[in-house]
Amino acid sequence: MSMIKFLRSSTHNALRPSLGWYRHAASRPRYDYDLVVLGGGSAGLACAKEAAGCGARVLCFDYVKPTPVGTKWGIGGTCVNVGCIPKKLMHQASLLGEAVHEAVAYGWNVDDQNLRPDWRKLVRSVQNHIKSVNWVTRVDLRDKKVEYVNSMCSFRDSHTIEYVAMPGAETRQVTSEYVVVAVGGRPRYPDIPGAVELGITSDDIFSYEREPGRTLVVGAGYVGLECACFLKGLGYEPTVMVRSIVLRGFDRQMSELLAAMMTERGIPFLGTTIPKAVERQADGRLLVRYHNTTTQKDGSDVFDTVLWAIGRKGLIEDLNLEAAGVKTHDDKIVVDGAEATSVPHIFAVGDIIYGRPELTPVAILSGRLLARRLFAGSTQLMDYADVATTVFTPLEYSCVGMSEETAIELRGADNIEVFHGYYKPTEFFIPQKSVRHCYLKAVAEVSGDQKILGLHYIGPVAGEVIQGFAAALKSGLTVKTLLNTVGIHPTTAEEFTRLSITKRSGRDPTPASCCS
C-alpha cells in the first residue's frame, strides 16, 4: 500500500471509532479497558484525562529510566520534570540577577557587587515545585478516575499490554480497545569515549547537586542555547560548541542575531566543531578533545561540566512495537493526520511521532482532540500549522508561522515582502542596556492586503508578545490590519503595529524616536 493510500485509509478509520465505542460501552466490555495510554507526560495525561471525562475506562502507564548519572523523576513527563517548567524557573532566576544591577540604576539602594546565587538552594526550590506538581498530577488522575501504573510496559499484541508491577513480580497483562503511545523522548549522547560516563544532559542539570562551574554545552539548538544563557546569567562560564549552525530549523537572520546577542553577553562559541572524547583528569575536571571541521585542526580544553544538547531520540526500543504491527521511522512512530498509526486502533501523540513539532502545547491539544474523536464523537483534527514557539534566552526569540527562507522557497522572492525594524524598549534606557539586537519582522505576501505568513521577534518577554499575535496570524492577519491597529504605548509589542519599512526598500530600519 502506498503512503498516500495508508494516510487516507487510516485517517478515515481514525475518525469513525466513537460510534463503535458507544455501541459496546453499554454492553459487556470486550476488553479490560477502553483506552490504555503508554506515557504519563503532557500528551498522554491530556489524552487520558479527556477520555476519562468522556466516560471511558482508562489506564495510564508511566515509567522513567534513570539517567546514566542516576537522575529520575515522577509523573508529568519532560515538560514538568526536566523541560519547560524547570527551564523557565532557571531562566527567571538568571533574569533576576540581571535585574538587581538594573535596580541600582533606577535608584534602589541595593548592593549589586559580588552577587552570587546559591546553586543548591535554587535547585532545591525548583525541585520542590516539581514535586508539588507531581503530587497534584497524581491526585488529578485519581479524581478523574484514570488508573495509573508506574511500570515499564510493552505490546504483546495489538490489543494486549504486558508489564511487571514491581521488580521480581510476575508479568501481568491488560487488554484495551484503543492504545495511545505517548512515551516521548530523551536526550541523545554522542558516540565518543567518556560521553555517557562523564557528561550530563538537560535531564540532569535542573537537579544537579554541585555547581556547574565552567560548562561546555555541546549543541546549539534551543535547549543548548537556553541552558548556556541561564548558566551565564547565574554567574557561571558556559561555552557553546556548534557543529554547523545555531537554531537549525528557525529563521536564519533571527538565529544569527540571537547568537550575536549571546556573544555580546560573554558566551563564547566553538564554531564548526565536534567533540572527540571526554576524559577525567586527576583533579576531577573534564578534559574535552575536539576537532574543527573547517580548519581541520584538533584542540582541547578543560571544563567542570559537559552538557550534551545534541538532540533527542524517541523511546520506542522497549515497547515491542513489532508485536503490534506499528510502523516506525528511525526512532519515531509514523502517524496520519488523525494520529493513527499503521494499526487503526493504535495511536501516537506528542514527541514520539515523526515529523511533528516537539512542543508541550502541541502534545496537550493533540491528546485532547484525539480523546474527543475516540469517545465523544468529535471530528476535529489537530492543526500543526503555524505553531508559535519561544527560545528563552535573556533577550527571548519568539516566532509563529514561516521563516523568511521558507516563505521565499515556497512562494518565490518576488512574491514576499518583509517588514522589519529595530526598536528600543523603554525600560532599557535608564540602566543603559544594549538594544543592538532588539529586532522584529513580519514576513508577508507582496500583493493585496498582504497576508502575513510569519512573525518574528527578539526582545523582552517574547513569548508573551507572540502568543496573542499567533491567534491573529491563524485568523488571517494582514499587514493592512496590523498597521491599522492602535498599539499600547509604551510597550514592545506595539512595535509590530509600527512596521512600515521593508527590506526591499533598503531604508534604515533603526528608529529615531520612540514616540513619533
PDB file of C-alpha atoms in Angstrom, residues 37-46 48-49 59-65 72-83 85-86 127 129-142 146-151 182:
ATOM      1  CA  VAL A  37      -2.120   5.199  27.406  1.00  0.00           C
ATOM      2  CA  LEU A  38       1.605   4.489  27.380  1.00  0.00           C
ATOM      3  CA  GLY A  39       3.341   7.512  28.851  1.00  0.00           C
ATOM      4  CA  GLY A  40       2.498   9.969  31.613  1.00  0.00           C
ATOM      5  CA  GLY A  41       3.780  13.149  30.014  1.00  0.00           C
ATOM      6  CA  SER A  42       1.846  16.101  28.627  1.00  0.00           C
ATOM      7  CA  ALA A  43       0.316  14.273  25.664  1.00  0.00           C
ATOM      8  CA  GLY A  44      -0.526  11.054  27.482  1.00  0.00           C
ATOM      9  CA  LEU A  45      -2.026  12.731  30.529  1.00  0.00           C
ATOM     10  CA  ALA A  46      -4.111  15.138  28.450  1.00  0.00           C
ATOM     11  CA  ALA A  48      -6.127  10.017  29.384  1.00  0.00           C
ATOM     12  CA  LYS A  49      -7.954  12.660  31.416  1.00  0.00           C
ATOM     13  CA  LEU A  59      -5.357   3.090  32.307  1.00  0.00           C
ATOM     14  CA  CYS A  60      -2.133   5.119  32.095  1.00  0.00           C
ATOM     15  CA  PHE A  61       1.356   3.616  32.329  1.00  0.00           C
ATOM     16  CA  ASP A  62       4.394   5.748  33.113  1.00  0.00           C
ATOM     17  CA  TYR A  63       7.954   4.856  33.968  1.00  0.00           C
ATOM     18  CA  VAL A  64      11.195   6.841  33.947  1.00  0.00           C
ATOM     19  CA  LYS A  65      14.513   5.104  33.426  1.00  0.00           C
ATOM     20  CA  LYS A  72      14.996  10.180  37.951  1.00  0.00           C
ATOM     21  CA  TRP A  73      11.680  11.912  38.454  1.00  0.00           C
ATOM     22  CA  GLY A  74       7.946  11.483  38.926  1.00  0.00           C
ATOM     23  CA  ILE A  75       4.902  11.581  36.699  1.00  0.00           C
ATOM     24  CA  GLY A  76       4.372  14.505  34.362  1.00  0.00           C
ATOM     25  CA  GLY A  77       6.877  13.891  31.595  1.00  0.00           C
ATOM     26  CA  THR A  78       9.682  16.029  30.254  1.00  0.00           C
ATOM     27  CA  CYS A  79       7.913  19.391  30.486  1.00  0.00           C
ATOM     28  CA  VAL A  80       7.152  19.257  34.181  1.00  0.00           C
ATOM     29  CA  ASN A  81      10.277  17.495  35.380  1.00  0.00           C
ATOM     30  CA  VAL A  82      13.231  18.246  33.099  1.00  0.00           C
ATOM     31  CA  GLY A  83      11.944  20.620  30.439  1.00  0.00           C
ATOM     32  CA  ILE A  85       8.966  24.270  33.821  1.00  0.00           C
ATOM     33  CA  PRO A  86      12.418  23.988  35.440  1.00  0.00           C
ATOM     34  CA  GLN A 127      12.751  20.534  42.681  1.00  0.00           C
ATOM     35  CA  HIS A 129       7.993  22.932  42.943  1.00  0.00           C
ATOM     36  CA  ILE A 130       8.329  19.998  40.549  1.00  0.00           C
ATOM     37  CA  LYS A 131       7.474  17.509  43.298  1.00  0.00           C
ATOM     38  CA  SER A 132       4.385  19.527  44.162  1.00  0.00           C
ATOM     39  CA  VAL A 133       3.287  19.300  40.533  1.00  0.00           C
ATOM     40  CA  ASN A 134       3.966  15.539  40.549  1.00  0.00           C
ATOM     41  CA  TRP A 135       1.687  15.204  43.572  1.00  0.00           C
ATOM     42  CA  VAL A 136      -1.082  17.356  42.095  1.00  0.00           C
ATOM     43  CA  THR A 137      -0.905  15.283  38.908  1.00  0.00           C
ATOM     44  CA  ARG A 138      -1.369  12.011  40.826  1.00  0.00           C
ATOM     45  CA  VAL A 139      -4.340  13.482  42.704  1.00  0.00           C
ATOM     46  CA  ASP A 140      -5.832  14.800  39.469  1.00  0.00           C
ATOM     47  CA  LEU A 141      -5.643  11.358  37.843  1.00  0.00           C
ATOM     48  CA  ARG A 142      -7.384   9.820  40.847  1.00  0.00           C
ATOM     49  CA  VAL A 146      -7.781   7.442  35.488  1.00  0.00           C
ATOM     50  CA  GLU A 147      -5.971   4.353  36.747  1.00  0.00           C
ATOM     51  CA  TYR A 148      -2.214   4.842  36.979  1.00  0.00           C
ATOM     52  CA  VAL A 149       0.557   2.244  36.998  1.00  0.00           C
ATOM     53  CA  ASN A 150       4.185   3.226  37.493  1.00  0.00           C
ATOM     54  CA  SER A 151       5.742   0.482  35.413  1.00  0.00           C
ATOM     55  CA  ALA A 182       2.842   8.896  24.218  1.00  0.00           C
TER      56      ALA A 182
END
